[in-house]
mmCIF file of C-alpha atoms and ligand atoms in Angstrom:
data_model
loop_
_atom_site.group_PDB
_atom_site.id
_atom_site.type_symbol
_atom_site.label_atom_id
_atom_site.label_comp_id
_atom_site.label_asym_id
_atom_site.label_seq_id
_atom_site.Cartn_x
_atom_site.Cartn_y
_atom_site.Cartn_z
ATOM 1 C CA MET J 1 122.560 102.573 102.873
ATOM 2 C CA LYS J 2 123.356 99.199 100.923
ATOM 3 C CA MET J 3 124.177 99.379 97.203
ATOM 4 C CA LEU J 4 121.532 98.712 94.826
ATOM 5 C CA SER J 5 121.724 95.954 92.135
ATOM 6 C CA PRO J 6 120.070 95.886 89.302
ATOM 7 C CA PRO J 7 116.551 94.577 89.610
ATOM 8 C CA LYS J 8 115.697 91.279 87.759
ATOM 9 C CA ALA J 9 112.049 91.702 88.513
ATOM 10 C CA PRO J 10 109.977 94.989 87.687
ATOM 11 C CA THR J 11 110.663 97.068 91.223
ATOM 12 C CA PHE J 12 108.638 99.938 92.878
ATOM 13 C CA TYR J 13 110.917 101.840 95.323
ATOM 14 C CA PHE J 14 110.250 102.977 98.838
ATOM 15 C CA ILE J 15 112.879 105.613 99.763
ATOM 16 C CA GLY J 16 112.483 106.439 103.768
ATOM 17 C CA VAL J 17 113.848 105.556 107.203
ATOM 18 C CA THR J 18 113.160 102.797 108.561
ATOM 19 C CA THR J 19 111.058 101.004 105.523
ATOM 20 C CA SER J 20 111.075 97.762 106.411
ATOM 21 C CA GLN J 21 108.765 98.308 109.708
ATOM 22 C CA SER J 22 105.888 99.898 107.456
ATOM 23 C CA SER J 23 102.584 98.565 106.840
ATOM 24 C CA SER J 24 103.450 98.547 102.941
ATOM 25 C CA ARG J 25 105.369 95.534 103.124
ATOM 26 C CA ARG J 26 102.421 93.509 103.756
ATOM 27 C CA MET J 27 99.909 95.808 102.154
ATOM 28 C CA PHE J 28 102.136 96.133 98.751
ATOM 29 C CA PRO J 29 101.872 92.784 97.412
ATOM 30 C CA LEU J 30 97.952 92.513 98.165
ATOM 31 C CA TRP J 31 97.433 96.203 96.135
ATOM 32 C CA MET J 32 99.234 94.617 93.236
ATOM 33 C CA GLU J 33 97.521 91.430 93.297
ATOM 34 C CA ALA J 34 93.979 93.790 93.003
ATOM 35 C CA LEU J 35 95.371 95.791 90.600
ATOM 36 C CA GLY J 36 96.340 92.754 88.379
ATOM 37 C CA ARG J 37 100.200 93.718 88.448
ATOM 38 C CA SER J 38 101.368 90.491 91.005
ATOM 39 C CA GLU J 39 104.744 90.801 88.935
ATOM 40 C CA VAL J 40 106.113 93.834 90.504
ATOM 41 C CA LEU J 41 108.127 93.520 93.517
ATOM 42 C CA LEU J 42 108.543 96.250 96.375
ATOM 43 C CA GLU J 43 111.894 97.582 97.647
ATOM 44 C CA GLY J 44 112.842 99.664 100.486
ATOM 45 C CA VAL J 45 115.775 102.181 100.282
ATOM 46 C CA ASP J 46 116.527 103.117 104.058
ATOM 47 C CA LEU J 47 118.549 106.458 104.059
ATOM 48 C CA GLU J 48 119.836 108.660 107.407
ATOM 49 C CA ILE J 49 117.698 111.915 108.054
ATOM 50 C CA HIS J 50 119.493 114.640 106.009
ATOM 51 C CA ALA J 51 121.625 111.828 104.005
ATOM 52 C CA ALA J 52 124.535 112.991 101.816
ATOM 53 C CA PRO J 53 123.555 114.243 98.735
ATOM 54 C CA GLY J 54 125.549 111.747 96.461
ATOM 55 C CA GLN J 55 123.106 108.931 98.438
ATOM 56 C CA TYR J 56 119.725 110.536 96.853
ATOM 57 C CA ARG J 57 121.910 111.033 93.577
ATOM 58 C CA ASP J 58 122.902 107.201 93.278
ATOM 59 C CA VAL J 59 119.098 106.110 94.204
ATOM 60 C CA VAL J 60 117.531 108.456 91.631
ATOM 61 C CA ALA J 61 120.149 107.483 89.224
ATOM 62 C CA HIS J 62 119.704 103.829 89.825
ATOM 63 C CA ILE J 63 115.978 104.637 89.135
ATOM 64 C CA ARG J 64 116.644 106.427 85.828
ATOM 65 C CA ARG J 65 119.001 103.918 84.116
ATOM 66 C CA GLU J 66 117.739 100.468 85.271
ATOM 67 C CA PRO J 67 114.757 99.448 82.725
ATOM 68 C CA LEU J 68 113.076 97.446 85.518
ATOM 69 C CA ALA J 69 112.647 100.125 88.264
ATOM 70 C CA LEU J 70 109.650 101.272 87.995
ATOM 71 C CA GLY J 71 109.604 104.157 90.109
ATOM 72 C CA ALA J 72 109.180 105.053 93.669
ATOM 73 C CA LEU J 73 107.551 106.418 96.694
ATOM 74 C CA VAL J 74 109.288 108.685 98.709
ATOM 75 C CA THR J 75 108.967 109.701 102.506
ATOM 76 C CA THR J 76 110.694 111.809 104.871
ATOM 77 C CA HIS J 77 113.571 112.608 101.903
ATOM 78 C CA LYS J 78 111.301 114.576 99.807
ATOM 79 C CA ILE J 79 112.858 118.001 100.122
ATOM 80 C CA ASP J 80 116.343 116.554 100.445
ATOM 81 C CA LEU J 81 116.206 114.246 97.424
ATOM 82 C CA LEU J 82 114.929 116.752 95.084
ATOM 83 C CA ALA J 83 117.677 119.438 96.084
ATOM 84 C CA ALA J 84 120.418 116.996 95.429
ATOM 85 C CA ALA J 85 119.127 115.194 92.555
ATOM 86 C CA SER J 86 116.659 117.629 90.218
ATOM 87 C CA ASP J 87 118.789 117.632 87.423
ATOM 88 C CA LEU J 88 118.371 113.981 87.105
ATOM 89 C CA PHE J 89 114.751 114.665 86.482
ATOM 90 C CA ASP J 90 113.221 115.507 83.085
ATOM 91 C CA ALA J 91 110.114 116.679 84.345
ATOM 92 C CA LEU J 92 108.309 117.732 87.814
ATOM 93 C CA GLY J 93 104.777 118.036 88.272
ATOM 94 C CA PRO J 94 103.142 121.398 89.235
ATOM 95 C CA TYR J 95 103.083 120.634 92.962
ATOM 96 C CA ALA J 96 106.415 119.690 92.867
ATOM 97 C CA GLN J 97 107.424 122.916 91.434
ATOM 98 C CA ALA J 98 105.250 124.681 94.223
ATOM 99 C CA THR J 99 106.987 123.002 97.227
ATOM 100 C CA GLY J 100 110.203 121.820 96.099
ATOM 101 C CA GLU J 101 109.682 118.561 97.174
ATOM 102 C CA VAL J 102 109.163 114.800 95.443
ATOM 103 C CA SER J 103 107.154 112.119 96.928
ATOM 104 C CA SER J 104 106.932 109.963 93.234
ATOM 105 C CA ILE J 105 109.313 109.047 90.982
ATOM 106 C CA ALA J 106 107.434 107.758 87.858
ATOM 107 C CA LYS J 107 108.723 107.156 84.143
ATOM 108 C CA GLU J 108 106.924 108.182 81.463
ATOM 109 C CA ASN J 109 108.013 107.318 77.907
ATOM 110 C CA GLY J 110 111.281 106.929 78.877
ATOM 111 C CA ARG J 111 111.231 110.637 80.868
ATOM 112 C CA LEU J 112 111.622 110.415 84.673
ATOM 113 C CA ILE J 113 109.118 112.874 86.362
ATOM 114 C CA GLY J 114 108.996 113.726 89.726
ATOM 115 C CA ARG J 115 105.817 114.455 91.339
ATOM 116 C CA ALA J 116 104.812 115.790 94.859
ATOM 117 C CA THR J 117 101.435 114.100 95.941
ATOM 118 C CA ASP J 118 101.201 115.701 99.691
ATOM 119 C CA PRO J 119 98.899 118.412 98.818
ATOM 120 C CA VAL J 120 96.736 115.964 97.335
ATOM 121 C CA ALA J 121 96.828 113.026 99.895
ATOM 122 C CA GLY J 122 97.823 115.211 103.034
ATOM 123 C CA GLY J 123 95.272 117.566 101.972
ATOM 124 C CA LEU J 124 92.328 114.867 101.560
ATOM 125 C CA SER J 125 92.976 113.540 104.390
ATOM 126 C CA LEU J 126 93.022 117.174 106.335
ATOM 127 C CA ASP J 127 89.712 117.600 104.873
ATOM 128 C CA ALA J 128 88.676 114.320 106.070
ATOM 129 C CA ILE J 129 89.348 115.024 109.655
ATOM 130 C CA LEU J 130 88.123 118.606 109.387
ATOM 131 C CA GLY J 131 84.949 118.432 107.098
ATOM 132 C CA PRO J 132 83.722 121.393 105.082
ATOM 133 C CA GLY J 133 84.054 124.747 106.810
ATOM 134 C CA TYR J 134 85.903 123.948 110.004
ATOM 135 C CA PHE J 135 87.788 126.966 110.567
ATOM 136 C CA GLY J 136 84.683 129.376 110.229
ATOM 137 C CA ARG J 137 82.680 126.989 112.650
ATOM 138 C CA SER J 138 85.442 126.665 115.332
ATOM 139 C CA GLY J 139 87.636 129.939 114.938
ATOM 140 C CA GLY J 140 90.564 127.395 115.557
ATOM 141 C CA HIS J 141 94.102 128.276 114.474
ATOM 142 C CA VAL J 142 96.448 125.962 113.146
ATOM 143 C CA LEU J 143 100.131 125.219 114.759
ATOM 144 C CA MET J 144 102.327 123.150 112.411
ATOM 145 C CA LEU J 145 105.102 121.582 114.441
ATOM 146 C CA GLY J 146 107.958 120.661 112.040
ATOM 147 C CA ALA J 147 108.235 122.871 108.474
ATOM 148 C CA GLY J 148 109.186 119.650 106.292
ATOM 149 C CA GLY J 149 107.867 118.508 103.298
ATOM 150 C CA SER J 150 104.213 117.638 104.756
ATOM 151 C CA ALA J 151 104.185 120.899 106.443
ATOM 152 C CA VAL J 152 104.736 122.860 103.180
ATOM 153 C CA ALA J 153 102.133 120.637 101.504
ATOM 154 C CA LEU J 154 99.336 120.891 104.027
ATOM 155 C CA ALA J 155 99.958 124.826 104.380
ATOM 156 C CA LEU J 156 99.759 124.933 100.632
ATOM 157 C CA HIS J 157 96.585 122.936 100.684
ATOM 158 C CA LEU J 158 94.939 125.349 102.942
ATOM 159 C CA MET J 159 96.239 128.430 100.988
ATOM 160 C CA ARG J 160 94.173 127.143 97.913
ATOM 161 C CA LYS J 161 91.102 126.767 99.613
ATOM 162 C CA ASP J 162 88.576 128.751 98.129
ATOM 163 C CA ARG J 163 85.918 129.278 100.773
ATOM 164 C CA PHE J 164 86.843 131.482 103.406
ATOM 165 C CA ALA J 165 85.467 129.308 106.329
ATOM 166 C CA ASP J 166 87.869 126.636 105.175
ATOM 167 C CA CYS J 167 91.113 129.087 105.906
ATOM 168 C CA PRO J 168 92.453 129.277 109.094
ATOM 169 C CA GLU J 169 92.973 133.186 110.414
ATOM 170 C CA ARG J 170 96.581 132.022 111.636
ATOM 171 C CA PHE J 171 99.106 129.496 110.790
ATOM 172 C CA ILE J 172 101.831 129.004 113.026
ATOM 173 C CA VAL J 173 104.778 127.209 111.813
ATOM 174 C CA VAL J 174 107.501 125.926 114.468
ATOM 175 C CA ASN J 175 110.954 124.056 113.348
ATOM 176 C CA ARG J 176 114.250 123.570 114.761
ATOM 177 C CA SER J 177 116.251 124.769 112.651
ATOM 178 C CA ALA J 178 115.741 127.959 110.326
ATOM 179 C CA PRO J 179 116.537 126.443 106.726
ATOM 180 C CA ARG J 180 113.319 124.819 106.307
ATOM 181 C CA LEU J 181 111.455 127.380 107.850
ATOM 182 C CA ALA J 182 112.799 130.085 105.239
ATOM 183 C CA ARG J 183 111.643 127.762 102.715
ATOM 184 C CA LEU J 184 108.163 127.661 103.641
ATOM 185 C CA GLN J 185 107.913 131.302 104.105
ATOM 186 C CA GLU J 186 109.428 131.982 100.349
ATOM 187 C CA MET J 187 106.387 129.169 99.646
ATOM 188 C CA VAL J 188 103.830 131.110 101.289
ATOM 189 C CA GLU J 189 105.022 134.544 100.192
ATOM 190 C CA ARG J 190 105.109 133.022 96.355
ATOM 191 C CA GLU J 191 101.542 131.783 96.954
ATOM 192 C CA ALA J 192 100.493 134.823 98.144
ATOM 193 C CA GLY J 193 101.501 136.805 95.490
ATOM 194 C CA GLU J 194 100.019 140.467 94.928
ATOM 195 C CA LYS J 195 96.800 139.212 95.989
ATOM 196 C CA GLY J 196 97.841 138.390 99.842
ATOM 197 C CA SER J 197 96.787 135.564 102.264
ATOM 198 C CA ARG J 198 93.832 135.042 104.025
ATOM 199 C CA THR J 199 95.759 133.539 106.558
ATOM 200 C CA GLY J 200 98.340 135.162 108.342
ATOM 201 C CA PHE J 201 101.658 133.167 108.836
ATOM 202 C CA ASP J 202 104.089 133.138 111.865
ATOM 203 C CA PHE J 203 107.473 131.598 111.633
ATOM 204 C CA ILE J 204 108.858 130.511 114.982
ATOM 205 C CA GLN J 205 112.596 128.782 115.002
ATOM 206 C CA ASN J 206 112.719 126.474 118.132
ATOM 207 C CA ASN J 207 114.052 123.353 119.590
ATOM 208 C CA ASP J 208 112.779 123.450 123.116
ATOM 209 C CA SER J 209 109.709 121.604 123.998
ATOM 210 C CA LYS J 210 108.656 123.958 126.824
ATOM 211 C CA ARG J 211 108.746 126.991 124.741
ATOM 212 C CA ASN J 212 106.399 124.501 122.157
ATOM 213 C CA ASP J 213 103.980 124.093 125.011
ATOM 214 C CA GLU J 214 103.585 127.773 125.718
ATOM 215 C CA ILE J 215 102.719 128.379 121.784
ATOM 216 C CA LEU J 216 100.527 125.846 122.314
ATOM 217 C CA ALA J 217 98.710 127.517 125.537
ATOM 218 C CA GLY J 218 98.454 130.271 123.564
ATOM 219 C CA LEU J 219 95.980 128.826 120.703
ATOM 220 C CA PRO J 220 92.160 129.178 121.030
ATOM 221 C CA PRO J 221 89.660 126.319 121.494
ATOM 222 C CA GLY J 222 89.300 124.454 118.249
ATOM 223 C CA SER J 223 92.540 124.575 117.328
ATOM 224 C CA VAL J 224 94.108 122.129 114.740
ATOM 225 C CA VAL J 225 97.668 120.653 116.430
ATOM 226 C CA VAL J 226 99.684 118.728 114.029
ATOM 227 C CA ASN J 227 102.909 116.802 114.738
ATOM 228 C CA ALA J 228 104.829 116.945 111.781
ATOM 229 C CA THR J 229 108.320 116.862 112.831
ATOM 230 C CA GLY J 230 108.614 113.000 112.740
ATOM 231 C CA MET J 231 108.982 112.536 116.448
ATOM 232 C CA GLY J 232 107.860 109.695 117.857
ATOM 233 C CA LYS J 233 108.633 107.433 114.937
ATOM 234 C CA ASP J 234 111.695 109.022 112.945
ATOM 235 C CA THR J 235 113.302 110.288 115.950
ATOM 236 C CA PRO J 236 112.418 109.598 119.775
ATOM 237 C CA GLY J 237 110.404 111.199 121.895
ATOM 238 C CA SER J 238 107.548 114.657 121.313
ATOM 239 C CA PRO J 239 107.871 118.109 120.471
ATOM 240 C CA LEU J 240 105.848 118.916 123.614
ATOM 241 C CA THR J 241 106.423 118.297 127.465
ATOM 242 C CA ASP J 242 104.058 115.835 128.931
ATOM 243 C CA GLY J 243 102.980 119.160 130.865
ATOM 244 C CA ALA J 244 101.554 120.209 127.553
ATOM 245 C CA ILE J 245 98.188 121.266 127.482
ATOM 246 C CA PHE J 246 96.188 121.104 124.139
ATOM 247 C CA PRO J 247 93.221 123.472 123.313
ATOM 248 C CA CYS J 248 89.870 122.553 123.980
ATOM 249 C CA ASP J 249 87.578 121.225 121.301
ATOM 250 C CA GLY J 250 90.773 120.857 119.274
ATOM 251 C CA VAL J 251 92.041 118.556 116.397
ATOM 252 C CA VAL J 252 95.487 116.425 117.108
ATOM 253 C CA TRP J 253 97.059 115.344 114.002
ATOM 254 C CA GLU J 254 99.772 113.059 114.730
ATOM 255 C CA LEU J 255 101.142 112.485 110.574
ATOM 256 C CA ASN J 256 102.574 109.131 111.581
ATOM 257 C CA TYR J 257 100.691 105.741 112.270
ATOM 258 C CA ARG J 258 103.449 103.689 113.738
ATOM 259 C CA GLY J 259 106.071 104.239 115.965
ATOM 260 C CA GLU J 260 106.100 105.458 119.821
ATOM 261 C CA LEU J 261 103.829 108.016 118.661
ATOM 262 C CA ASP J 262 104.639 109.978 121.890
ATOM 263 C CA PHE J 263 102.639 113.167 120.898
ATOM 264 C CA MET J 264 99.635 111.454 120.151
ATOM 265 C CA CYS J 265 99.660 109.481 123.280
ATOM 266 C CA GLN J 266 100.165 113.094 125.391
ATOM 267 C CA ALA J 267 96.816 113.999 123.374
ATOM 268 C CA GLN J 268 94.726 111.329 124.040
ATOM 269 C CA ASP J 269 95.582 111.436 128.197
ATOM 270 C CA GLN J 270 93.316 114.673 127.371
ATOM 271 C CA GLN J 271 91.256 113.310 124.780
ATOM 272 C CA VAL J 272 87.889 113.323 127.223
ATOM 273 C CA ASP J 273 88.729 115.882 129.384
ATOM 274 C CA ARG J 274 89.517 118.726 126.778
ATOM 275 C CA ASN J 275 87.105 117.305 123.930
ATOM 276 C CA LEU J 276 89.838 116.538 121.645
ATOM 277 C CA THR J 277 89.567 114.662 118.111
ATOM 278 C CA VAL J 278 93.109 112.646 118.162
ATOM 279 C CA VAL J 279 93.928 111.380 114.401
ATOM 280 C CA ASP J 280 96.873 109.006 113.313
ATOM 281 C CA GLY J 281 98.569 109.206 109.775
ATOM 282 C CA TRP J 282 96.632 106.077 108.627
ATOM 283 C CA GLU J 283 94.453 107.634 106.126
ATOM 284 C CA TYR J 284 97.077 109.785 104.816
ATOM 285 C CA PHE J 285 99.299 106.814 104.324
ATOM 286 C CA VAL J 286 96.612 105.094 102.341
ATOM 287 C CA HIS J 287 96.033 108.076 99.563
ATOM 288 C CA GLY J 288 99.879 108.825 99.594
ATOM 289 C CA TRP J 289 100.505 105.238 98.523
ATOM 290 C CA SER J 290 97.470 104.981 96.168
ATOM 291 C CA GLN J 291 98.592 108.483 94.410
ATOM 292 C CA VAL J 292 102.282 107.191 93.949
ATOM 293 C CA ILE J 293 101.130 103.802 92.591
ATOM 294 C CA SER J 294 98.990 105.285 90.292
ATOM 295 C CA HIS J 295 101.480 107.636 88.620
ATOM 296 C CA VAL J 296 104.517 104.734 88.612
ATOM 297 C CA LEU J 297 102.040 102.134 87.429
ATOM 298 C CA HIS J 298 99.777 104.301 84.986
ATOM 299 C CA VAL J 299 96.958 103.043 86.268
ATOM 300 C CA ASP J 300 93.481 105.077 87.415
ATOM 301 C CA ILE J 301 92.701 104.251 90.763
ATOM 302 C CA SER J 302 88.674 104.924 90.771
ATOM 303 C CA ALA J 303 86.438 105.567 94.247
ATOM 304 C CA SER J 304 85.586 102.021 94.254
ATOM 305 C CA MET J 305 89.061 100.493 93.590
ATOM 306 C CA PHE J 306 90.136 102.886 96.298
ATOM 307 C CA ALA J 307 87.937 101.835 98.736
ATOM 308 C CA LYS J 308 88.881 98.045 97.848
ATOM 309 C CA LEU J 309 92.613 98.804 98.457
ATOM 310 C CA ALA J 310 92.080 100.961 101.697
ATOM 311 C CA GLU J 311 90.143 98.074 103.002
ATOM 312 C CA LEU J 312 93.253 95.484 102.197
ATOM 313 C CA ALA J 313 95.685 97.770 103.760
ATOM 314 C CA ALA J 314 92.976 97.967 107.020
ATOM 315 C CA ALA J 315 93.556 93.886 106.853
ATOM 316 C CA VAL J 316 97.302 93.976 107.287
ATOM 317 C CA ARG J 317 98.044 97.150 109.238
HETATM 318 N N1 NAP G 1 101.130 109.037 107.184
HETATM 319 C C1 NAP G 1 101.848 109.324 106.142
HETATM 320 O O1 NAP G 1 101.735 108.772 105.136
HETATM 321 C C2 NAP G 1 102.946 110.120 106.212
HETATM 322 C C3 NAP G 1 103.142 110.939 105.009
HETATM 323 C C4 NAP G 1 103.744 112.218 105.258
HETATM 324 C C5 NAP G 1 104.697 112.301 106.401
HETATM 325 N N2 NAP G 1 104.417 111.562 107.053
HETATM 326 C C6 NAP G 1 105.562 111.393 108.400
HETATM 327 O O2 NAP G 1 105.321 113.065 109.022
HETATM 328 C C7 NAP G 1 106.767 113.206 109.276
HETATM 329 C C8 NAP G 1 107.206 114.695 108.624
HETATM 330 O O3 NAP G 1 107.532 114.484 107.464
HETATM 331 P P1 NAP G 1 108.203 115.134 106.420
HETATM 332 O O4 NAP G 1 108.141 114.640 105.263
HETATM 333 O O5 NAP G 1 107.454 116.661 106.564
HETATM 334 O O6 NAP G 1 109.559 115.284 107.160
HETATM 335 P P2 NAP G 1 110.588 116.227 106.916
HETATM 336 O O7 NAP G 1 110.690 116.907 105.873
HETATM 337 O O8 NAP G 1 111.953 115.163 107.268
HETATM 338 O O9 NAP G 1 110.244 117.500 108.234
HETATM 339 C C9 NAP G 1 110.394 117.014 109.476
HETATM 340 C C10 NAP G 1 110.465 118.720 109.882
HETATM 341 O O10 NAP G 1 110.679 118.743 111.305
HETATM 342 C C11 NAP G 1 111.721 119.119 112.070
HETATM 343 N N3 NAP G 1 111.805 118.948 113.367
HETATM 344 C C12 NAP G 1 112.334 117.694 113.812
HETATM 345 N N4 NAP G 1 111.781 117.276 115.104
HETATM 346 C C13 NAP G 1 111.719 119.021 115.235
HETATM 347 C C14 NAP G 1 111.270 119.610 117.382
HETATM 348 N N5 NAP G 1 111.603 119.048 118.143
HETATM 349 N N6 NAP G 1 110.892 120.873 116.958
HETATM 350 C C15 NAP G 1 110.523 121.547 115.444
HETATM 351 N N7 NAP G 1 110.774 120.899 114.422
HETATM 352 C C16 NAP G 1 111.332 119.714 114.682
HETATM 353 C C17 NAP G 1 112.900 118.739 110.802
HETATM 354 O O11 NAP G 1 113.752 119.946 111.023
HETATM 355 P P3 NAP G 1 115.030 120.226 110.568
HETATM 356 O O12 NAP G 1 114.901 120.630 109.274
HETATM 357 O O13 NAP G 1 115.950 120.750 111.585
HETATM 358 O O14 NAP G 1 115.722 118.800 110.127
HETATM 359 C C18 NAP G 1 112.263 118.874 109.772
HETATM 360 O O15 NAP G 1 111.787 120.417 108.798
HETATM 361 C C19 NAP G 1 107.420 112.080 109.215
HETATM 362 O O16 NAP G 1 107.977 111.082 110.041
HETATM 363 C C20 NAP G 1 106.984 111.175 107.903
HETATM 364 O O17 NAP G 1 106.767 109.994 107.688
HETATM 365 C C21 NAP G 1 103.575 110.428 107.448
#
């Protein structure tokens, strides 16, 4: 990571892995103009996946210290950043407390506030993809490949659904290493509390794509399969082999919208034959950015303004 120098103009930071390749670079100035804040600049901060805690602390301390650093959007590093720098925040929003992650860093009356926006942004996107009562209609399960920040957020979103028909009977999570699985399991148990959960969870530690194919093959028709590993963008490849067979009438959601997107290509190859709905992470991206910009710049984004921002984003995608 390059050293951050004191900003000379109001600056919004974007903390990710390959930020220069994101559509947000082109989108941001258009959004600032639409919101009447064209003086605000965007600066990307690229960190390796699971970077050293000191690097996360340096970025958060910089934002905290510099008056012209307005705040930040955090992607990929949402869990590691909060684990490394929680003491640098003055307060955390309720979703940040529930999920242990921060995707929005904002300043309010001189206090540094961390929020998790994925349960709302990811949740709005998932609801738009599935429509109301999807699990009641389809009987499908959820296979979440990856147990990082987005997986936690989407699990929380589904657990907080009021209607039975919006809750899957089973939610299977696969992660290559144990700590993230344990963290997700803790969140699920805490959230379920004494009243329990309508959804049964399976937590599987696995880093073998052939085993993932087998888990996929065991899903009922109509299941929802999510690539929340970052593979196909942050790292090469797919968590599945090219021999994987998706469930008939299923929904396949790749959380990213850029990169090689190998997992999404695997699903597209079977889209017609198996009647799959295949969706990328574009809408998730637009919701996520609008949520964080609303916190950092202290602006309300109405439905009509959101529609305008989405249109501007689509033009430079
Ligand atoms: N469209 C959008 O706006 C949007 C929004 C949110 C997220 N995303 C994207 O979605 C991806 C996930 O985001 P995130 O915030 O959840 O990231 P994250 O916190 O880094 O989580 C990724 C998880 O996937 C696991 N993993 C990696 N390869 C795996 C494999 N082959 N099999 C099983 N598990 C594997 C990692 O395990 P370890 O713990 O072992 O590393 C990690 O727990 C990122 O690429 C991010 O850019 C996009």
